[in-house]
XYZ file of C-alpha atoms in Angstrom:
534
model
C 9.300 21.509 12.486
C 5.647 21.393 11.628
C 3.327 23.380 9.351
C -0.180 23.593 11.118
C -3.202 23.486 8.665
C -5.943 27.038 9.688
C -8.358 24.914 8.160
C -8.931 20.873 9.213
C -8.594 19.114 6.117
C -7.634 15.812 7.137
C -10.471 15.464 10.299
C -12.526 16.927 7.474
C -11.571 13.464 5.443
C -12.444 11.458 8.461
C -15.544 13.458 9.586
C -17.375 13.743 5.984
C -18.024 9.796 5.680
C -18.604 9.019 9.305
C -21.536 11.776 8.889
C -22.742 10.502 5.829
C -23.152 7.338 7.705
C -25.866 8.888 10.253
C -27.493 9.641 6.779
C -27.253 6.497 5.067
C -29.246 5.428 8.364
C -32.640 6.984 7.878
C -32.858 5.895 4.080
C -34.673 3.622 3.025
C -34.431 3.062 -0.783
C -31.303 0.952 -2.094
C -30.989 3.531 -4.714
C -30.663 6.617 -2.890
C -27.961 4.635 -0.515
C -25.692 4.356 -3.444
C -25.967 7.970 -4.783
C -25.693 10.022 -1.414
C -22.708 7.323 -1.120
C -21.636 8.320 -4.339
C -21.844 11.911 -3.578
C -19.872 11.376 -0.464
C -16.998 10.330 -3.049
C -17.051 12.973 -4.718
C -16.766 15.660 -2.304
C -14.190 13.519 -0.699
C -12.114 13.824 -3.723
C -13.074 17.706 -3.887
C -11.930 18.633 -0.648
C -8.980 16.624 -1.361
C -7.903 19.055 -3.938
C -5.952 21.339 -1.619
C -3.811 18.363 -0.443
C -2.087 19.504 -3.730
C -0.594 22.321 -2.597
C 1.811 20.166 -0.199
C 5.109 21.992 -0.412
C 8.176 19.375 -0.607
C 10.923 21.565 0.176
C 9.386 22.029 3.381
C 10.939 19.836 6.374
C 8.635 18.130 8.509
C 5.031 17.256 8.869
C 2.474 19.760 6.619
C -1.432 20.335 7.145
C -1.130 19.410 10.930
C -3.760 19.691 13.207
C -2.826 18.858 17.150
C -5.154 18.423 20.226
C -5.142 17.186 23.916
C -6.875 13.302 23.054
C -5.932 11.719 26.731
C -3.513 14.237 27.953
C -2.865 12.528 31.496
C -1.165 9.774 29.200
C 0.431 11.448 26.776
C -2.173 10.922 23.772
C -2.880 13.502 21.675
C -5.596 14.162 18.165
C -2.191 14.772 15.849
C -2.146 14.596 12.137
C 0.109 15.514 9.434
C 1.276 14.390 6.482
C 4.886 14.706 4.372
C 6.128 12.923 1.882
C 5.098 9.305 2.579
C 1.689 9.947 3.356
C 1.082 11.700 0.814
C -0.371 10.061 -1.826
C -1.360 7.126 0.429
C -4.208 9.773 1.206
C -5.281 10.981 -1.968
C -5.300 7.156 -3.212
C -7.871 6.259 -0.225
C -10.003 9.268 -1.262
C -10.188 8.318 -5.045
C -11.005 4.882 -4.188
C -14.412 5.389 -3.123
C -16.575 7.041 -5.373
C -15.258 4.216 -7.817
C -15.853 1.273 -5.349
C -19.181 2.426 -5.386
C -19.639 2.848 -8.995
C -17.901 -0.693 -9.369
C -20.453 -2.419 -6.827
C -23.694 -0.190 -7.994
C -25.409 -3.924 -9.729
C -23.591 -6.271 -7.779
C -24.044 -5.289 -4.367
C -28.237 -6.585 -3.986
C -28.325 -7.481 -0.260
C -27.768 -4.958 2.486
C -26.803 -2.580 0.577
C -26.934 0.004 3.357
C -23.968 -1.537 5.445
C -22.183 -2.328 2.279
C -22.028 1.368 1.811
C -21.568 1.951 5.870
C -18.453 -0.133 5.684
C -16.996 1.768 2.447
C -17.404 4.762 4.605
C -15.781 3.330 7.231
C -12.631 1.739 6.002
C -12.293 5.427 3.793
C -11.786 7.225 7.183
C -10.040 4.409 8.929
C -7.727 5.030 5.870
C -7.286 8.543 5.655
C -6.558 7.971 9.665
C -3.765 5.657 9.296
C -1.942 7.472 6.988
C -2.418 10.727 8.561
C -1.522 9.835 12.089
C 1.272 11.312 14.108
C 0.575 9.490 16.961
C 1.407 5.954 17.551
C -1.766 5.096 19.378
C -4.180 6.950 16.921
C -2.285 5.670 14.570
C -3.204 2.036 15.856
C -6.782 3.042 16.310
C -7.387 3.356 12.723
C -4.932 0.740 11.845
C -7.075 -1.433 14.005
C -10.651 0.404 12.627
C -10.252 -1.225 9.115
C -10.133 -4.739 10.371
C -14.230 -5.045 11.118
C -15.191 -3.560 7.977
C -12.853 -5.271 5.859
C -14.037 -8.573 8.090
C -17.813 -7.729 7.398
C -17.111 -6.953 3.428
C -15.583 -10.551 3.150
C -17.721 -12.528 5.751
C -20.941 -11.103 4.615
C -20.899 -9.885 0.784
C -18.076 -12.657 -0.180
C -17.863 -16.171 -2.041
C -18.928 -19.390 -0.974
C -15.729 -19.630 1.116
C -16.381 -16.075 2.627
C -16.773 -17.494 6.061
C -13.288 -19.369 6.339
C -11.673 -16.319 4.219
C -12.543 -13.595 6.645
C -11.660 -15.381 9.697
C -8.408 -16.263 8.199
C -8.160 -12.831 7.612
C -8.889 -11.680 10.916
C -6.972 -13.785 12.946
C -3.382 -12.900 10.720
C -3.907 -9.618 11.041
C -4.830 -9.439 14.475
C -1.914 -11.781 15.593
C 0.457 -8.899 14.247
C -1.661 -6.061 15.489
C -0.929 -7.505 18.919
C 3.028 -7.309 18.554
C 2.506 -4.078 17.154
C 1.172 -2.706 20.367
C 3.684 -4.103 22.392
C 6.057 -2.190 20.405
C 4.039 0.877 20.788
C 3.699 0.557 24.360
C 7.704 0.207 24.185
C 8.530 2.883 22.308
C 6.222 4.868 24.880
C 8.165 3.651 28.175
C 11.354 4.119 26.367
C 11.114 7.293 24.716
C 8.857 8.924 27.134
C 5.789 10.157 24.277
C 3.488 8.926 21.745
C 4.252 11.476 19.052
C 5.899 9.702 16.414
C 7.500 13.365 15.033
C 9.110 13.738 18.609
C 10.321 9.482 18.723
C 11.650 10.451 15.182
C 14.402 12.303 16.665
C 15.184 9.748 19.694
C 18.232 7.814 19.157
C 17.233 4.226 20.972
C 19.626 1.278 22.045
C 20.608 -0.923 19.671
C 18.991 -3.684 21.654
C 15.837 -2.229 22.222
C 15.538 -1.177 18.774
C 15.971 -4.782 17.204
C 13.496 -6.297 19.663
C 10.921 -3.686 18.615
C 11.649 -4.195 14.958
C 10.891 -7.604 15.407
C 7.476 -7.400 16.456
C 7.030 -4.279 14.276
C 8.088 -6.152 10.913
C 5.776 -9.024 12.053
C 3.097 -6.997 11.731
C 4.111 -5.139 8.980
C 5.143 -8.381 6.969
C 1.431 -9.986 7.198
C -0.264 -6.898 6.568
C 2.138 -6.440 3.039
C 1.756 -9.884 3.102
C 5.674 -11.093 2.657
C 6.166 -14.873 1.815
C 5.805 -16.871 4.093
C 2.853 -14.248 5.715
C 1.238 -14.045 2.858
C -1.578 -17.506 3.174
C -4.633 -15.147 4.111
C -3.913 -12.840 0.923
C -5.281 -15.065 -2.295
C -8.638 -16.180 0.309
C -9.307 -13.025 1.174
C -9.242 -11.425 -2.286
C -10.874 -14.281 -4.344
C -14.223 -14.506 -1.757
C -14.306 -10.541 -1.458
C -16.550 -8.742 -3.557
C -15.014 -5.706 -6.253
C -14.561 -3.183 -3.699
C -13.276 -5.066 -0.939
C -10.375 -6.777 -3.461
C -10.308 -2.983 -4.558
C -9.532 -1.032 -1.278
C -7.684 -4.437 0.184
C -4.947 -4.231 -2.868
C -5.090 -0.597 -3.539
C -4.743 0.660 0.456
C -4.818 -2.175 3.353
C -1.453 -3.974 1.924
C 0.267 -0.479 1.665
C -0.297 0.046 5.265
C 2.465 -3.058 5.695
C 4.963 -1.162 3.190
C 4.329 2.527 4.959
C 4.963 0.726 8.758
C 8.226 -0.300 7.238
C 9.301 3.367 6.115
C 7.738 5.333 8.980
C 8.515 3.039 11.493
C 10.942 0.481 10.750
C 13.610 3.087 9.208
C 12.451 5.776 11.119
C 12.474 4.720 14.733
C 15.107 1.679 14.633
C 17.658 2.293 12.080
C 20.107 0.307 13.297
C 18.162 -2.739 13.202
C 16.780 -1.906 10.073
C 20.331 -2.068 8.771
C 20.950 -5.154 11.313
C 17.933 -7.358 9.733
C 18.163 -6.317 6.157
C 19.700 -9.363 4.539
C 16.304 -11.119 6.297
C 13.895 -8.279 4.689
C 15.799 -8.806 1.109
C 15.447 -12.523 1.412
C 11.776 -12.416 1.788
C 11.237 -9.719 -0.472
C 12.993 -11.963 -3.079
C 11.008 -15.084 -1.981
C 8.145 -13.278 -2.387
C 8.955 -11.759 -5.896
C 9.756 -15.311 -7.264
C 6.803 -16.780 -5.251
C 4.793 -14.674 -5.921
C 5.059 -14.858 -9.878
C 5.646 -18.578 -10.000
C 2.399 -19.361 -8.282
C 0.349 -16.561 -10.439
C 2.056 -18.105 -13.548
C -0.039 -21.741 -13.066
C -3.199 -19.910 -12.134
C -6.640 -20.566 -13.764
C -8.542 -18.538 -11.932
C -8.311 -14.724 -12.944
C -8.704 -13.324 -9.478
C -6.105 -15.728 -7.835
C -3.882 -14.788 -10.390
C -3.627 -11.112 -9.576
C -4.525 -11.815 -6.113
C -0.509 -13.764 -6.210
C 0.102 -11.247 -8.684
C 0.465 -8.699 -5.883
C 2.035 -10.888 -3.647
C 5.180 -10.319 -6.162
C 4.675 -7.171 -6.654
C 4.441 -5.875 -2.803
C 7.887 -8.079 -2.649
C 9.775 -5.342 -5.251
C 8.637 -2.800 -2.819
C 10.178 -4.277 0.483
C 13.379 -5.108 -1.513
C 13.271 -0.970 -2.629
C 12.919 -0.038 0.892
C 15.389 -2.374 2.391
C 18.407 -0.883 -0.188
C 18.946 2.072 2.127
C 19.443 4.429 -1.277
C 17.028 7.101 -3.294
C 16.386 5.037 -5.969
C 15.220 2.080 -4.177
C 13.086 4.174 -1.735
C 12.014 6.303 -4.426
C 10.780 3.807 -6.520
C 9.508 1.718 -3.368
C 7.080 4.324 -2.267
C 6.335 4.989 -6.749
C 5.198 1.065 -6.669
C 3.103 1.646 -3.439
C 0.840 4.020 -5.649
C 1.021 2.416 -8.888
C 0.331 -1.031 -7.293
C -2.458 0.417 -5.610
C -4.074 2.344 -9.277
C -3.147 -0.917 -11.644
C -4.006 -3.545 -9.461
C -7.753 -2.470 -8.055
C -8.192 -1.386 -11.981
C -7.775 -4.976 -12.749
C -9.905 -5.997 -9.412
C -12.797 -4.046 -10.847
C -12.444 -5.093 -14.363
C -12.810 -8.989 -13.204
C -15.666 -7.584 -11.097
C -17.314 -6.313 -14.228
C -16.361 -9.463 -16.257
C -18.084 -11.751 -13.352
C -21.119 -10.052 -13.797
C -21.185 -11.029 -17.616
C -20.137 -14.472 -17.072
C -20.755 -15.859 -13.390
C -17.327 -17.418 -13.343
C -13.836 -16.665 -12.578
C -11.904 -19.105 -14.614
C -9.806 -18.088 -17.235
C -11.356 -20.700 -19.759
C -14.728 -19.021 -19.174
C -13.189 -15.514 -20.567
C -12.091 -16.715 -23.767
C -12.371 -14.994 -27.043
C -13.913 -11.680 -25.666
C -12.097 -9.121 -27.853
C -13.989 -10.015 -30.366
C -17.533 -8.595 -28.878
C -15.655 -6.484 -25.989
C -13.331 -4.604 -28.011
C -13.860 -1.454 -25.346
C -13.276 -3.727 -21.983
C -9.970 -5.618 -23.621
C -8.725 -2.310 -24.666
C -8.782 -1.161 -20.970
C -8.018 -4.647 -19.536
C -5.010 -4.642 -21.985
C -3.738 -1.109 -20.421
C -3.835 -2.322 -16.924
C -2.319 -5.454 -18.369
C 0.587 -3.825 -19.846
C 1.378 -1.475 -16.465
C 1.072 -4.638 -14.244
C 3.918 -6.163 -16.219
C 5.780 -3.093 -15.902
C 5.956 -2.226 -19.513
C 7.449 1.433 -20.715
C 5.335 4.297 -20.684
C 2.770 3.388 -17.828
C 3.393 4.141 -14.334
C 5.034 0.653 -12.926
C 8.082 0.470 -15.276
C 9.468 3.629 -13.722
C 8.574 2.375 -10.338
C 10.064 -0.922 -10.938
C 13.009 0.230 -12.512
C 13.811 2.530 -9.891
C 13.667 -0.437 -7.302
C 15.991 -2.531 -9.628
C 18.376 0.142 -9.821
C 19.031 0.728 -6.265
C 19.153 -3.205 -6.035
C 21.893 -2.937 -8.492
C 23.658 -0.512 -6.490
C 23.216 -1.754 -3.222
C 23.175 -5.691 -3.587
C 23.867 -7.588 -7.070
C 22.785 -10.811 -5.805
C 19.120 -9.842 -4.917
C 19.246 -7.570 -7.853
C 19.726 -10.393 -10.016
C 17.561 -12.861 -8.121
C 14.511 -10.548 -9.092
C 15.077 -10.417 -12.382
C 13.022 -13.184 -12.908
C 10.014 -12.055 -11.211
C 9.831 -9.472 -13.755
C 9.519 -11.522 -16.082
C 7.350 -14.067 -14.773
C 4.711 -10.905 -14.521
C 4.895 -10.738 -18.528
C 4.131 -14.236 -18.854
C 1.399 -14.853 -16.948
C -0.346 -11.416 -17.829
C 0.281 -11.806 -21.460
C -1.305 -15.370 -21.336
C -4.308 -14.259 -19.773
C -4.904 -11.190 -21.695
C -4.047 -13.582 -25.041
C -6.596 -16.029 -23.902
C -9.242 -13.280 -22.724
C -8.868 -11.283 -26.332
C -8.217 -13.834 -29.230
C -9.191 -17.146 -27.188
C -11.329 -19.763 -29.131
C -14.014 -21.216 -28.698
C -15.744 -17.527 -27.670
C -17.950 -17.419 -24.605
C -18.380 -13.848 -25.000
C -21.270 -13.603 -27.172
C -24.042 -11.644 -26.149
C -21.757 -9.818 -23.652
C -22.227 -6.053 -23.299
C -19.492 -4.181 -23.604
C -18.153 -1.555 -20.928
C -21.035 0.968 -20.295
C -21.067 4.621 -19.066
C -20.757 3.340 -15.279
C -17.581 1.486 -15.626
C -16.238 3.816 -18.217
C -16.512 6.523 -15.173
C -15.010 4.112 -12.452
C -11.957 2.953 -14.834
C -11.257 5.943 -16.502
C -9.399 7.786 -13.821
C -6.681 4.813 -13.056
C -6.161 4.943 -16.866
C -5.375 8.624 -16.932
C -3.423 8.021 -13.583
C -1.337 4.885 -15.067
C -0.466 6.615 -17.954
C 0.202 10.313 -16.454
C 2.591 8.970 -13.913
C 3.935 6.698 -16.530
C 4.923 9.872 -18.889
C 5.267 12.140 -16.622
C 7.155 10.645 -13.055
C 9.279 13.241 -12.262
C 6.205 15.189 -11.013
C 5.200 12.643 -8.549
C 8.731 11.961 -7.974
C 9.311 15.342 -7.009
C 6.877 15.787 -4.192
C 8.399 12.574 -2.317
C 12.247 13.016 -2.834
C 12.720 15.603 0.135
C 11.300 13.345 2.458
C 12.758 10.269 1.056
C 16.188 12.401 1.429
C 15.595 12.741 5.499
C 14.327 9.479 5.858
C 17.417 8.369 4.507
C 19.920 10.488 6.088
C 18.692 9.782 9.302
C 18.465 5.584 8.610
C 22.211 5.768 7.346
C 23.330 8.782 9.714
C 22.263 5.664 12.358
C 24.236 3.493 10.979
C 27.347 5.654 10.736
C 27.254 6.044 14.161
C 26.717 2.824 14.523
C 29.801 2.280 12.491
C 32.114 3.788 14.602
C 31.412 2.072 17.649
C 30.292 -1.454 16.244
C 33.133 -2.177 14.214
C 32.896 -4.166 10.364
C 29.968 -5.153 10.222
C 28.030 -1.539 10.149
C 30.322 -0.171 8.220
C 29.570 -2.030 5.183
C 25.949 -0.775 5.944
C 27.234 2.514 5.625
C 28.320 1.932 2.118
C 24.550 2.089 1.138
C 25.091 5.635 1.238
C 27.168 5.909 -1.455
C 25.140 3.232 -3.387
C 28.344 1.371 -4.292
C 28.547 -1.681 -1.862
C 32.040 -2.744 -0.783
C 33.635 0.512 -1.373
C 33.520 1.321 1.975
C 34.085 -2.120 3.761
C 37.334 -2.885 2.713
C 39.023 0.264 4.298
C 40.232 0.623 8.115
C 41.108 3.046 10.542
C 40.867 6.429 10.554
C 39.089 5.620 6.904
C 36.678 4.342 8.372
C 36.058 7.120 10.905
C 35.907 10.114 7.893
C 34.178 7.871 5.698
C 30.571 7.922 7.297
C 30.668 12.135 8.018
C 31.714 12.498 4.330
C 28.595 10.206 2.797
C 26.300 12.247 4.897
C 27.163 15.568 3.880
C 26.910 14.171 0.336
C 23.149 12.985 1.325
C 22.400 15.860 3.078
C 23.238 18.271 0.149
């Protein structure tokens, strides 16, 4: 069941910066560029506002808009958002007003297709998240990769050139597997509407073949360890806004495939390849905050920083329970809101000082008291600390680790930790470091005030007040679940052992279910559902 939109807010999304572009053609002056670019952002975020009034209780897809694309082979214009989507949208719209404000000074060269990529990747964005058709939805998927490729190659370091391709080639290696699967999922289930696959129960076989190439994909867009080489490149030779959108939106596109797709169309072999995903998710974790931990350079540091980070939210999705998806899909926002804050304030610091080393930062509380009280904020939600937005995120993923699997619970532990070190170090050095550097530095100014502001407010609104974003996501959490474990009960019943410990998920007590046989077994997986679906 679908709620169709009267008006077209989401093509209105896509449509507003692809016609700003044919504006931003016949300028002429840098300056006017960045404000009708500007304004753009704005109104983006304005006629985002009724996005808001998404109902939760509602089942299926909301603000849907459906037309004949290529109706001879099945393709249709179909978009929709629920739960997942969500706030996956409203993030992309946010994002650009502020990359714009963030890149106002720095940008100098070609400033026009600077801005005509920011437009770009906004609708490719909005697109991706919106789709409800697998081959729009790898249209868009595949839309970001030029832009992204021309923000790195073009307006990037000195290593820009061996970044983007690195970049390009990764991603595109996985966007190739991913259309195989597509092109499976057509053949087998006979349509390209993913609402319709949704409901399609596929063999177990075909399902882990196209879970394979599917996670492939996924995994290097996230990136998981060992996918994850073209991540610290990319983001240290990007400029602001490219770090900015490529933390805050292109790694959640990874993430999302998993939920939609993974758990959504092959259940079974989500269940089947799960002690794989947790592995990697816990590499990554530990990797991840090992290798940020002997960092020097700021940028590299968050840029592995995020690497750990992404790796709580695969081991959340992977624990087949609320809390772990709940605060999975949590971390995909707040990872997105902390993270490109601290992208833009390194942006603003490189202006100051031309460097990115940590030893060039030192001592700058003492003549930025304004830019280490806002670098300290982002600081403290990146580690996860109580009262900003990634504690309850994080918690919720280690809390449906602990219920679902003790070992990887455990094993990630660590990683939390390893975030307070190496962010408390930095912001120690940055604020009370000696000898200064910072002298003669300008503090924050109205510009960056305006582009940082709004992640503050967000970091500490969701940190005070989750249940409210919690609340719009749970109801399709809930079916997403019940429909990746109803899978497995099945599955359970006619596979023997083996699924039926996968069952026990449900219940979010492992082993309580695996150690009982015959016609236990058989009530066992009807009684767990009814539980979920109440």
């Amino acid at each position: 069941m679908t709620a169709h939109s009267g008006f077209p807010f989401l093509t209105s999304l896509m449509v507003l910066p692809v016609a700003a572009i044919l504006v931003l053609l016949i300028l002429r002056r840098d300056s006017a560029v960045r404000s009708v670019t500007l304004a753009v952002g704005v109104l983006e975020v304005l006629l985002s506002i009724p996005l808001y009034s998404f109902a939760p209780s509602l089942p299926g897809f909301q603000f849907v808009e459906l037309k004949p694309w290529v109706p001879q082979w099945g393709m249709n214009y179909y978009l929709g958002l629920d739960g997942l989507s969500l706030f996956m949208v409203l993030l992309s719209t946010l994002l650009l007003p502020l990359c714009v404000l963030c890149s106002w000074t720095y940008i100098k060269a070609r400033v026009k297709e600077f801005h005509i990529c920011l437009l770009v990747m906004t609708a490719a964005c909005v697109g991706v998240f919106s789709a409800l058709d697998l081959v729009l939805f790898y249209v868009f998927w595949e839309a970001m990769l030029v832009p992204m490729f021309l923000l790195i190659a073009v307006w990037g370091g000195p290593e820009r050139r061996y970044a983007s391709l690195k970049f390009f080639l990764y991603t595109l290696a996985g966007s190739t597997l991913l259309l195989v699967a597509i092109i499976a999922f057509r053949a087998m289930g006979g349509s390209f509407a993913i609402p319709e696959l949704l409901g399609r129960d596929f063999p177990v076989a075909f399902q882990r073949w196209t879970f394979l190439a599917m996670a492939l994909a996924f995994a290097i867009k996230v990136p998981m360890f060992p996918f994850h080489t073209w991540l610290p490149a990319a983001h240290v030779q990007a400029p602001s806004a490219g770090s900015v959108i490529l933390a805050a939106v292109l790694l959640k596109m990874g993430t999302y495939g998993f939920m939609r797709f993974c758990l959504g169309l092959t259940p079974e072999a989500s269940h089947f390849f799960a002690p794989l995903m947790i592995a990697l998710s816990v590499a990554s974790i530990l990797y991840g905050g090992l290798t940020a931990l002997g960092q020097t350079d700021l940028k590299r540091m968050v840029a592995y920083s995020s690497v750990g980070h992404m790796g709580f939210v695969t081991l959340g999705i992977f624990m087949f329970n609320m809390q772990g998806l709940s605060g999975a899909l949590l971390q995909m926002l707040n990872h997105g809101i902390t993270t490109g804050a601290l992208f833009m304030m390194l942006g603003a610091a490189y202006e100051r000082s031309h460097s990115r080393e940590m030893a060039d930062h030192l001592g700058m509380g003492k003549y930025l008291p304004a830019f280490m009280g806002m670098w300290g904020l982002f600081a403290l939600s990146s580690l996860a600390f109580p009262g900003t937005n990634s504690f309850v995120g994080e918690l919720l993923v280690l809390t449906g680790a602990f219920s679902a699997n003790l070992w990887a619970a455990f094993l990630s532990v660590p990683g939390a930790m390893l975030a307070a070190a190496y962010m408390l170090r930095a912001t120690r050095s940055m604020a009370w470091g000696s000898p200064t550097t910072a002298k003669g530095w300008a503090d924050l100014n109205v510009r960056e005030w305006t582009a940082l502001t709004p992640l503050a407010v967000l970091v500490l609104y969701i940190g005070f007040a989750p249940g409210l974003a919690l609340k719009a996501v749970e109801p399709s959490l809930e079916r997403l679940l019940v429909g990746v474990n109803k899978h497995a009960g099945t599955a359970t019943l006619t596979t023997g052992p083996v699924a039926v410990s996968s069952s026990a998920t449900l219940s979010g007590k492992p082993g309580t279910v695996t150690a009982k046989t015959g016609s236990q077994v058989n009530e066992t997986p009807t009684t767990r559902l009814a539980e979920v679906a109440r």
